[in-house]
PDB file of C-alpha atoms in Angstrom:
ATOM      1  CA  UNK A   1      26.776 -30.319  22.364  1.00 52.00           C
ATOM      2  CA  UNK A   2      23.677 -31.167  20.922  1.00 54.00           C
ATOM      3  CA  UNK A   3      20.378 -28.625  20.786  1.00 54.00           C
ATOM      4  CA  UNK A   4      17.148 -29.383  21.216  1.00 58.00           C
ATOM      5  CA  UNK A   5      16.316 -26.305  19.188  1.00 54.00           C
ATOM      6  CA  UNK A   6      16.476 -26.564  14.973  1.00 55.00           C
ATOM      7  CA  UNK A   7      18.625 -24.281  13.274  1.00 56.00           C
ATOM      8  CA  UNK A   8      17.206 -21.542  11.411  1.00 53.00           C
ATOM      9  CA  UNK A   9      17.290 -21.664   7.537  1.00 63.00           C
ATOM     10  CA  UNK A  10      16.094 -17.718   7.361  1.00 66.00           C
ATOM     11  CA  UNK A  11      15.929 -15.080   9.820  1.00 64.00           C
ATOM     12  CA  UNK A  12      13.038 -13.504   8.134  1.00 64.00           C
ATOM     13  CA  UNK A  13      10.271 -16.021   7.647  1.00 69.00           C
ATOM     14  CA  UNK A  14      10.054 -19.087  10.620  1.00 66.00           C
ATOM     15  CA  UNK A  15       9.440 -22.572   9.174  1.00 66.00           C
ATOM     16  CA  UNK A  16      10.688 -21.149   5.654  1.00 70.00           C
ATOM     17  CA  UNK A  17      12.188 -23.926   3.695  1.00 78.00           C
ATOM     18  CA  UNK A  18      13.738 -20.998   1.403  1.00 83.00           C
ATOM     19  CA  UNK A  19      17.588 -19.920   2.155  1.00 84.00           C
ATOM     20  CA  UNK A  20      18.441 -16.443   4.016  1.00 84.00           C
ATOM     21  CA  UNK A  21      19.949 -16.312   0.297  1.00 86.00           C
ATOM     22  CA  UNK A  22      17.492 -16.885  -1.960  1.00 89.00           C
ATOM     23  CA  UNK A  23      15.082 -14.689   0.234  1.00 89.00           C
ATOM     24  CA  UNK A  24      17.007 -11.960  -0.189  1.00 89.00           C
ATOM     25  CA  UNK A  25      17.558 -12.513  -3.855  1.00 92.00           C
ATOM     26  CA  UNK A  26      13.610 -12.383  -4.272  1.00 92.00           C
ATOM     27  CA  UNK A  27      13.672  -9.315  -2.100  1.00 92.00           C
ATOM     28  CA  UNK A  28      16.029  -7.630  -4.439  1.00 93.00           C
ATOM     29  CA  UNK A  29      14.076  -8.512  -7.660  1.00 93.00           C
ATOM     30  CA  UNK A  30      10.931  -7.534  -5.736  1.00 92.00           C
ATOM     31  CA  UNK A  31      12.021  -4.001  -5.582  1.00 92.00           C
ATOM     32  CA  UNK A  32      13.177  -4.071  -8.824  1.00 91.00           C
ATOM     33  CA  UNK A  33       9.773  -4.442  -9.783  1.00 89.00           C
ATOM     34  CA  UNK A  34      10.193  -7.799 -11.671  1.00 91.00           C
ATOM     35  CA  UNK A  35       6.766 -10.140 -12.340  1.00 91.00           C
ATOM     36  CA  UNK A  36       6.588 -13.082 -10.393  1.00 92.00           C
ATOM     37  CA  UNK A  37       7.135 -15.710 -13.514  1.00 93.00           C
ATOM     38  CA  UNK A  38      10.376 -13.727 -13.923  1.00 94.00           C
ATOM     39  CA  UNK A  39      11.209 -14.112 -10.203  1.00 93.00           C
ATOM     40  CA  UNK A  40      10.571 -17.640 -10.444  1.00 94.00           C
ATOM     41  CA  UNK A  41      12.634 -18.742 -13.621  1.00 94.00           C
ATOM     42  CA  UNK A  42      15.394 -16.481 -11.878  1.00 94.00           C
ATOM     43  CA  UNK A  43      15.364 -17.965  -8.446  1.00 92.00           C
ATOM     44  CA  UNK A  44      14.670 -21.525  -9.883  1.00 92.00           C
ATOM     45  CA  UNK A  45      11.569 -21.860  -7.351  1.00 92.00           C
ATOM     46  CA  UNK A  46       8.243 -22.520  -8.397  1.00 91.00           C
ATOM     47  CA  UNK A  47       5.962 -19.154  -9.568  1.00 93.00           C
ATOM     48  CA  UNK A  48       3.167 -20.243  -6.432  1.00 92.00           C
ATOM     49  CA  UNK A  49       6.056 -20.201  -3.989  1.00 90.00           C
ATOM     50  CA  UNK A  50       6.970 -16.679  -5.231  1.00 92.00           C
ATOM     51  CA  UNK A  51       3.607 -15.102  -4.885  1.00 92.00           C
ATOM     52  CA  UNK A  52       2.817 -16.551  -1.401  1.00 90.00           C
ATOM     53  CA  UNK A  53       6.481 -14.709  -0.419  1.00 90.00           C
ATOM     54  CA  UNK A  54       5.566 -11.487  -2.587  1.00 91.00           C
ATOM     55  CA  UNK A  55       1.851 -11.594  -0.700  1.00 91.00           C
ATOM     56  CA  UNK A  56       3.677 -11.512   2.581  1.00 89.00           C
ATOM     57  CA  UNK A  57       6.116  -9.109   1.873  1.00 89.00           C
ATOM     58  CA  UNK A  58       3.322  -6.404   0.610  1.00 88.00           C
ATOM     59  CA  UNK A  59       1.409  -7.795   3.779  1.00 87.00           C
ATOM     60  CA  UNK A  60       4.265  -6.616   6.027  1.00 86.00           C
ATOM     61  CA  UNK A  61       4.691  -3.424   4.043  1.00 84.00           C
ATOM     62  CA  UNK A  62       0.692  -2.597   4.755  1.00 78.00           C
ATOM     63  CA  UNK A  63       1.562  -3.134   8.562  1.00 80.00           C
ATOM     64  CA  UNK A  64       4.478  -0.792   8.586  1.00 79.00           C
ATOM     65  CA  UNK A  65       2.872   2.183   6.949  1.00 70.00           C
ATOM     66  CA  UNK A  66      -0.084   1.669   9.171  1.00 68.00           C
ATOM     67  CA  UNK A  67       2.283   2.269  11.992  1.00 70.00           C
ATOM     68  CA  UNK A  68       3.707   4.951  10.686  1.00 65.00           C
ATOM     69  CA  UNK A  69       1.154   7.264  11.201  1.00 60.00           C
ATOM     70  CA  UNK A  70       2.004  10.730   8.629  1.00 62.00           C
ATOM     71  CA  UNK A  71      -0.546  12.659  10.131  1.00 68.00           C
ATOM     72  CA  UNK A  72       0.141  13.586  13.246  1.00 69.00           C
ATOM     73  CA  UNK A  73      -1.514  16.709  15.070  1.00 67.00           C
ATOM     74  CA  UNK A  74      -0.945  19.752  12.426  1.00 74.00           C
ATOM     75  CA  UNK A  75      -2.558  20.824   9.832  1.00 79.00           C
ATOM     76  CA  UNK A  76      -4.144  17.920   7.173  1.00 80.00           C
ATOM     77  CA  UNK A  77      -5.256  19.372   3.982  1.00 83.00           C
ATOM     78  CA  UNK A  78      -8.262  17.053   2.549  1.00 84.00           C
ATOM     79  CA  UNK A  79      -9.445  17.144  -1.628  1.00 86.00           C
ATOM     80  CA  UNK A  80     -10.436  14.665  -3.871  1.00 86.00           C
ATOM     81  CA  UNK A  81      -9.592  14.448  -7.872  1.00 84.00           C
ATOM     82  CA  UNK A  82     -11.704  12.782 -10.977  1.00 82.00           C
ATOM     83  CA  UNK A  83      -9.152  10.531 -12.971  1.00 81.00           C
ATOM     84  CA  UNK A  84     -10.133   9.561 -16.625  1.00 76.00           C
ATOM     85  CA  UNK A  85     -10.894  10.413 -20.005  1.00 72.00           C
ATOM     86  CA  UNK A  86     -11.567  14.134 -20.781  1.00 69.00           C
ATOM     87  CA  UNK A  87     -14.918  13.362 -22.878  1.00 69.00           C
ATOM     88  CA  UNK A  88     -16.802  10.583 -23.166  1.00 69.00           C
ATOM     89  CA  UNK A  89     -18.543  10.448 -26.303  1.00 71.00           C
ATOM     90  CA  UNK A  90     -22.572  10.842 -25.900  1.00 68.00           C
ATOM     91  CA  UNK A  91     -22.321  11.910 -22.329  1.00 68.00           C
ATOM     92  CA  UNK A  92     -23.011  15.684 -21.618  1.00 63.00           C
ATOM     93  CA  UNK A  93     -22.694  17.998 -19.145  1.00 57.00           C
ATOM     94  CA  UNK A  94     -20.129  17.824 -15.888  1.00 56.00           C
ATOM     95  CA  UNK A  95     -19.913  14.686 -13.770  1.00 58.00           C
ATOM     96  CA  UNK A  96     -17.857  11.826 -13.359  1.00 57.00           C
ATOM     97  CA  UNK A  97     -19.167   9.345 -15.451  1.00 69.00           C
ATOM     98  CA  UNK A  98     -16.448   7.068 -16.613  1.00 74.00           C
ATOM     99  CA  UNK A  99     -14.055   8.288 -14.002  1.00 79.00           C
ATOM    100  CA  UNK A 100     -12.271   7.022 -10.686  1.00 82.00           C
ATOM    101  CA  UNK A 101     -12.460   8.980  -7.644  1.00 85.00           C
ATOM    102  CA  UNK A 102      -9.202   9.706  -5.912  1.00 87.00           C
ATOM    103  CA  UNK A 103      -8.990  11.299  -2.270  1.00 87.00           C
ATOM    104  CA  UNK A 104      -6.217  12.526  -0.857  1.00 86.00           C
ATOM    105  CA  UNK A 105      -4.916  13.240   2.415  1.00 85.00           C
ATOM    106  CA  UNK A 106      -1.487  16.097   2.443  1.00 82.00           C
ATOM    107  CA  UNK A 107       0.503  17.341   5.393  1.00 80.00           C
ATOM    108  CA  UNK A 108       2.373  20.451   4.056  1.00 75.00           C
ATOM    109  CA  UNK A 109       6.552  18.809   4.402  1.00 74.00           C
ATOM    110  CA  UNK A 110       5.455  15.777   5.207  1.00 75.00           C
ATOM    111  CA  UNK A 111       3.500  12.450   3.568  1.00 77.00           C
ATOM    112  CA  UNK A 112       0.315  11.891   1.575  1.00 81.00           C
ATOM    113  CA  UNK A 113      -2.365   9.305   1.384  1.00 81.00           C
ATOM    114  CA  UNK A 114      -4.410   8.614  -1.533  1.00 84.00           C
ATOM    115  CA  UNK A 115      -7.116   5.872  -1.862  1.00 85.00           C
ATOM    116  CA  UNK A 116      -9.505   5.180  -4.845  1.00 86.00           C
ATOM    117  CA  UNK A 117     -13.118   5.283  -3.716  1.00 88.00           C
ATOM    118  CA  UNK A 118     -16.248   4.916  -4.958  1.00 85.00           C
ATOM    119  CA  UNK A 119     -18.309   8.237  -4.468  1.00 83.00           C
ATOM    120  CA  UNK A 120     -17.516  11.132  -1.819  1.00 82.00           C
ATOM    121  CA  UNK A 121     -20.453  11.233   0.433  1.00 85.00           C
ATOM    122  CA  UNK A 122     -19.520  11.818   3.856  1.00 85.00           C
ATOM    123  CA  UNK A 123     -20.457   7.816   4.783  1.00 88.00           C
ATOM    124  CA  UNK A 124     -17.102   6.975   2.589  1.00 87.00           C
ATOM    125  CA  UNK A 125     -14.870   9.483   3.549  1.00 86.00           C
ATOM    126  CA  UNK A 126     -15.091   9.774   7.413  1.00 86.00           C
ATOM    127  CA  UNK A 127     -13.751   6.207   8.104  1.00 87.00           C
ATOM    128  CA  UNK A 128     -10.933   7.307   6.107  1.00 84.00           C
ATOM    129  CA  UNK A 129     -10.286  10.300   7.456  1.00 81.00           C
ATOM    130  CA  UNK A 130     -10.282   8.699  11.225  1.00 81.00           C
ATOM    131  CA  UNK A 131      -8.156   5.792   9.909  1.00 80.00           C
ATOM    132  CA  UNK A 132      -5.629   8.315   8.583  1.00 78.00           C
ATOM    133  CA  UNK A 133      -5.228  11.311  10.820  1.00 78.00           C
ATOM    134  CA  UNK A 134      -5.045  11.966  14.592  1.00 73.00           C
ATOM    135  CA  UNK A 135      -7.706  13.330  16.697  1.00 72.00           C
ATOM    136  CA  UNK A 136      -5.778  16.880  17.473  1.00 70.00           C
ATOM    137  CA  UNK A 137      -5.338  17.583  13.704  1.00 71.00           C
ATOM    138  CA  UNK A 138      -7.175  19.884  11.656  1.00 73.00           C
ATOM    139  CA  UNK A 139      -8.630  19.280   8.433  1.00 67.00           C
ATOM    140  CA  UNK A 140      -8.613  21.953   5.727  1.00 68.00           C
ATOM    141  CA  UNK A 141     -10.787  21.012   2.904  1.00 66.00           C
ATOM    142  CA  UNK A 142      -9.225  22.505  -1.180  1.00 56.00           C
ATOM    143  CA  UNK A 143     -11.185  24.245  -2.971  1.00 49.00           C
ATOM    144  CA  UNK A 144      -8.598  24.559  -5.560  1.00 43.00           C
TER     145      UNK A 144
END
């Protein structure tokens, strides 16, 4: 009996011209936290081919986390952290010149959230923070 649909080549991806194998085989690598190039000579397929998968697989990844919202109502402790050298020669006093911002989100047993940003006014951090937790939640600021 003939069908009017096409058989699919992989489950994952429609319109893929890439096996259900050979997906999986770049899914494997990708977790192993192999380049691209190397993904490519392994797989045989060409290195553009393996970054447009990668790109959609980290895509996908984005999506799920965003679903998964950690912070439901609870406590959410807030605090940011200065990342860089200790001293930077010719610069005095305490600041963060030369360093990258890092704020975090924490539930206490549960997930964080951390995102580089560029200062932490309040115009930066508030989209964040409504992003990331839920509206019955409380935020406890560290001043450790």
């Amino acid at each position: 009996m003939l069908s009017y649909y096409p058989v699919m080549i992989n489950k994952y991806k429609n319109r893929s011209k890439i096996s259900e194998a050979k997906f999986r085989q770049i899914v494997k690598l990708f977790v192993l936290d192999i380049e691209a190039t190397k993904i490519a000579e392994l797989t045989g397929l060409s290195r553009k081919t393996i970054n447009t998968v990668l790109y959609q697989i980290r895509i996908r990844i984005v999506e799920y986390c965003q679903q998964q919202s950690p912070f439901d109502a609870g406590e959410v402790e807030i605090d940011e952290s200065y990342f860089g050298a200790r001293r930077v020669r010719g610069i005095r006093g305490r600041g963060a010149k030369g360093k990258h911002i890092v704020f975090g989100l924490i539930k206490r047993g549960g997930k964080v959230y951390t995102q580089v940003v560029r200062n932490c006014s309040q115009s930066t951090l508030m989209p964040i923070i409504r992003q990331n937790v839920h509206l019955d939640s409380i935020c406890l600021y560290r001043w450790i």
